[in-house]
Each structure stands twice: as structure tokens, then as C-alpha cells.
Tab-separated table of C-alpha atoms in Angstrom:
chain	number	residue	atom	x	y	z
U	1	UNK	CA	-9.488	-13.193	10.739
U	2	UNK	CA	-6.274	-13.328	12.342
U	3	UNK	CA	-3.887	-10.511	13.689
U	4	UNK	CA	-0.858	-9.875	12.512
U	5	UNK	CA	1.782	-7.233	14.404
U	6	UNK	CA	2.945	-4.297	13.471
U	7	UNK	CA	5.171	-1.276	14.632
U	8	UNK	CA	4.298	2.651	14.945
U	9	UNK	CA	6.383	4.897	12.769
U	10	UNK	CA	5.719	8.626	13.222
U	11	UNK	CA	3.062	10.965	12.564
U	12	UNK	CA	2.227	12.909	9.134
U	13	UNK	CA	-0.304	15.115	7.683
U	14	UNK	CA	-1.359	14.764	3.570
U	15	UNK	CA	-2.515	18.003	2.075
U	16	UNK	CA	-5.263	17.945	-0.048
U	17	UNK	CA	-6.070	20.120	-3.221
U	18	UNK	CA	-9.233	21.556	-1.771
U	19	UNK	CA	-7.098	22.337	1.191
U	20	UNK	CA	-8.229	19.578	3.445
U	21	UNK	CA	-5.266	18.125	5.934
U	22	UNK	CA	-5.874	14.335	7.036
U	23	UNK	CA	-3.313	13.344	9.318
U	24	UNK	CA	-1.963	9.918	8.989
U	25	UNK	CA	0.134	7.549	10.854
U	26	UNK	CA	2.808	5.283	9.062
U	27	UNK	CA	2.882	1.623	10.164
U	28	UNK	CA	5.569	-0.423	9.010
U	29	UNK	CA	4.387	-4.072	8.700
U	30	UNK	CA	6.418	-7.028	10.537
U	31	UNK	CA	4.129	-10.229	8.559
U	32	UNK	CA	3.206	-10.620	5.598
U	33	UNK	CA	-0.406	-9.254	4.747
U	34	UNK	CA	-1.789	-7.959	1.436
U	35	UNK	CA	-2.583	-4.491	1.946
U	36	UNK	CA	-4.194	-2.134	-0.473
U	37	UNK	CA	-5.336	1.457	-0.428
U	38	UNK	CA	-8.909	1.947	0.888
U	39	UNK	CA	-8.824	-1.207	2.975
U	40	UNK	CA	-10.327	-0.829	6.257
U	41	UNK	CA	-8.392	-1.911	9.291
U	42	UNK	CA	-9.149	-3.042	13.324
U	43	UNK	CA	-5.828	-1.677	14.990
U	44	UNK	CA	-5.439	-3.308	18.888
U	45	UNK	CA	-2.741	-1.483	20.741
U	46	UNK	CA	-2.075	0.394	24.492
U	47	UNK	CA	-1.812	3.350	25.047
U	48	UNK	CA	0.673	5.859	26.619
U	49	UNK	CA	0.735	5.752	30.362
U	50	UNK	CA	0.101	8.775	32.365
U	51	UNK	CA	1.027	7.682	35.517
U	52	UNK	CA	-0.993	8.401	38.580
U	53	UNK	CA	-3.732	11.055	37.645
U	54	UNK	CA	-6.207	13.029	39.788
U	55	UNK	CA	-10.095	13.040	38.605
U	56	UNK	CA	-9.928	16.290	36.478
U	57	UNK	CA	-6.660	15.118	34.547
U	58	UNK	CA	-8.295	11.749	34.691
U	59	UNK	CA	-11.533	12.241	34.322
U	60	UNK	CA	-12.454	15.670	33.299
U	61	UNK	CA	-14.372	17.266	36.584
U	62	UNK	CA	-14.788	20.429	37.101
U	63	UNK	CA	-12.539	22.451	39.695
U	64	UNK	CA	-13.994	23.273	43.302
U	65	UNK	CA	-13.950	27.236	44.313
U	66	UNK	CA	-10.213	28.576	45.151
U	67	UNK	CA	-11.895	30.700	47.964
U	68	UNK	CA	-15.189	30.744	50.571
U	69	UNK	CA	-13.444	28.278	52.643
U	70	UNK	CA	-12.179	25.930	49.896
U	71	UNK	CA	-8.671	26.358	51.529
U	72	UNK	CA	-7.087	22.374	50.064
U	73	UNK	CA	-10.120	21.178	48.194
U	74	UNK	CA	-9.377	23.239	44.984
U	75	UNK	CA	-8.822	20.021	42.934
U	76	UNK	CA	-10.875	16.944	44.841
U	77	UNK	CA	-13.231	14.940	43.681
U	78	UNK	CA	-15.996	15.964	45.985
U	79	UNK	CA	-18.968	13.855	47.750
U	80	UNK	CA	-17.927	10.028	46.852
U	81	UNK	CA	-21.015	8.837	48.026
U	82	UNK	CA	-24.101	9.157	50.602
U	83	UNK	CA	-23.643	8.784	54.041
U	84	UNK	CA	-27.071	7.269	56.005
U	85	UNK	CA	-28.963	5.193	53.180
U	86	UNK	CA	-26.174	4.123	50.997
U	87	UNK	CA	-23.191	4.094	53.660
U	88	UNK	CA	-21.056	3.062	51.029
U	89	UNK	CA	-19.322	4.086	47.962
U	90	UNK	CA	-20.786	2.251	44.707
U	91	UNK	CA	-19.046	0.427	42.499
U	92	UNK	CA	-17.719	2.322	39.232
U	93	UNK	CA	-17.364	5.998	41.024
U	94	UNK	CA	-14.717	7.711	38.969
U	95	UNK	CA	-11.344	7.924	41.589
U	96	UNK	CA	-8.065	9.084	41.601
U	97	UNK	CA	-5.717	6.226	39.845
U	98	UNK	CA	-3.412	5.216	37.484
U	99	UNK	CA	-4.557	6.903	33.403
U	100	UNK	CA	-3.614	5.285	30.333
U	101	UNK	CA	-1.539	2.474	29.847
U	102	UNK	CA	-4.807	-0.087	28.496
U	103	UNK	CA	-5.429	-1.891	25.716
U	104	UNK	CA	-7.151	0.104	23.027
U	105	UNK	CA	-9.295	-1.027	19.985
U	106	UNK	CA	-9.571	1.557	17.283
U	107	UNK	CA	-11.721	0.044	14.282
U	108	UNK	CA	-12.499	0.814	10.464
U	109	UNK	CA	-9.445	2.648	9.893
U	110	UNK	CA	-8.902	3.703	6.830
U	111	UNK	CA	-5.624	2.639	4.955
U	112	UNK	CA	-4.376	5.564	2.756
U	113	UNK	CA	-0.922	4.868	1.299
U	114	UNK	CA	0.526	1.744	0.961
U	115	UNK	CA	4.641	1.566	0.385
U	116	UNK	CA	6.578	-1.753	0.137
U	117	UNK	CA	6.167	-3.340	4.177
U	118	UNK	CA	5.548	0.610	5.454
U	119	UNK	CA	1.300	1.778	5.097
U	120	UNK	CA	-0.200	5.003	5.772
U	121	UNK	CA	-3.211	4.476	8.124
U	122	UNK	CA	-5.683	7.541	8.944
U	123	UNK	CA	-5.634	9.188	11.887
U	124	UNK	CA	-3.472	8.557	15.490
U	125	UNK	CA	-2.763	4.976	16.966
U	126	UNK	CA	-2.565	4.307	20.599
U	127	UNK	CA	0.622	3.481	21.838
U	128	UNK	CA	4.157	5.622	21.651
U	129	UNK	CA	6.289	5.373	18.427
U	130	UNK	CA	7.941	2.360	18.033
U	131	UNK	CA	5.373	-0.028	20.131
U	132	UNK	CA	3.976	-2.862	18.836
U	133	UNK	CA	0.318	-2.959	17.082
U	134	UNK	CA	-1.992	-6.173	16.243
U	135	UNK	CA	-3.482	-5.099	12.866
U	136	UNK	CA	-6.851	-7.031	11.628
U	137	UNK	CA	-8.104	-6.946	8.356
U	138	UNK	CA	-11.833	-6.323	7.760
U	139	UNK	CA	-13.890	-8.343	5.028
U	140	UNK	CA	-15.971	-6.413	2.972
């Protein structure tokens, strides 16, 4: 099935009569596709860059100790590898680098409103508002 492209709207939130919220995100449509409610949808975009992050923004590691000699290792990565058998530092070790900015697949989302070229799709979408999505259509 091919893609067709799309652009990010802004954010919402539907409310339920039992109470439930389900956020939303509107899309607004730039080719023709026929969309209906309850379609499910494969949505390719990238995401927001971060810029340069350290391994706990990055990552998600835990802090070192702020005292007992830990005077500028509060927020390092720690051991990056071992030193006599090894004597190098394998491949994959999470590092220090650039966060976000990469393409991102989010699939089976779930198409809730649909309103002449604008739809209602559940949930966020990667990428900021206004920035172009590739929008597949799953057969059932």
C-alpha cells in the first residue's frame, strides 16, 4: 500500500460519557485517500530534536552520589567498558549524543473523526506541528 503525506495540526482531547479522555491529534490530509472512522493507520514521521543530550536525559541512568568524593561525576555515565580482557568499548554502549530528531513508525492507529481533508487520529504523532507525515492505510 502506498503512502500518502500529510501535515500535523494540533493536539485535542474528546471527553467521553463515562468520563474517559482520549486524546487525539488532527491531521489534515494533503492527497486524496478515503478515510473512514475506525480505520487503522501506519503513521511514518521524525521526531522533535533535542539537541545534544547527556545519558540520563538521553537515556534514563541513574545519577552518581553528589558527595563521598563524587566532586564532577554527579551526572556521567560511569564504567564504559572493561579495562584488561575487553580493552575496548563494545559496540551499542549507550553515550552521550545527539536525542531525537529520527524517523519514527507509530502503527495501528486508530482514526476517530473524520472531517472533509482534516481526520482525528488517536493519540500523539512524532514530529512538531506543522511537519510533514507519510500516512499508510492498513487492509483489514
Amino acid at each position: 500500500m502506498s503512502k500518502i503525506k500529510a501535515k500535523k495540526l494540533n493536539m485535542s482531547q474528546h471527553f467521553l460519557e463515562d468520563g474517559v479522555v482520549v486524546p487525539f491529534t488532527w491531521v489534515d490530509i494533503l492527497e486524496n485517500l478515503s478515510i473512514k472512522e475506525g480505520d487503522l493507520l501506519n503513521i511514518t514521521g521524525i521526531s522533535k530534536g533535542k539537541g545534544f543530550a547527556g545519558v540520563i536525559k538521553k537515556h534514563g541512568f541513574s545519577r552518581g552520589p553528589k558527595t563521598h568524593g563524587a566532586s564532577d561525576r554527579e551526572r556521567s555515565p560511569g564504567s564504559i567498558g572493561s579495562a584488561t580482557e575487553v580493552s575496548r568499548v563494545l559496540k551499542g554502549k549507550k553515550m552521550a549524543g545527539r536525542h531525537g530528531n529520527k524517523t519514527v513508525t507509530l502503527k495501528k492507529r486508530q482514526v476517530l473523526l473524520v472531517d472533509s481533508s482534516k481526520v482525528a487520529v488517536s493519540g500523539p504523532l512524532p514530529g512538531s506541528y506543522g511537519s510533514i507525515l507519510k500516512i499508510e492505510l492498513i487492509a483489514k
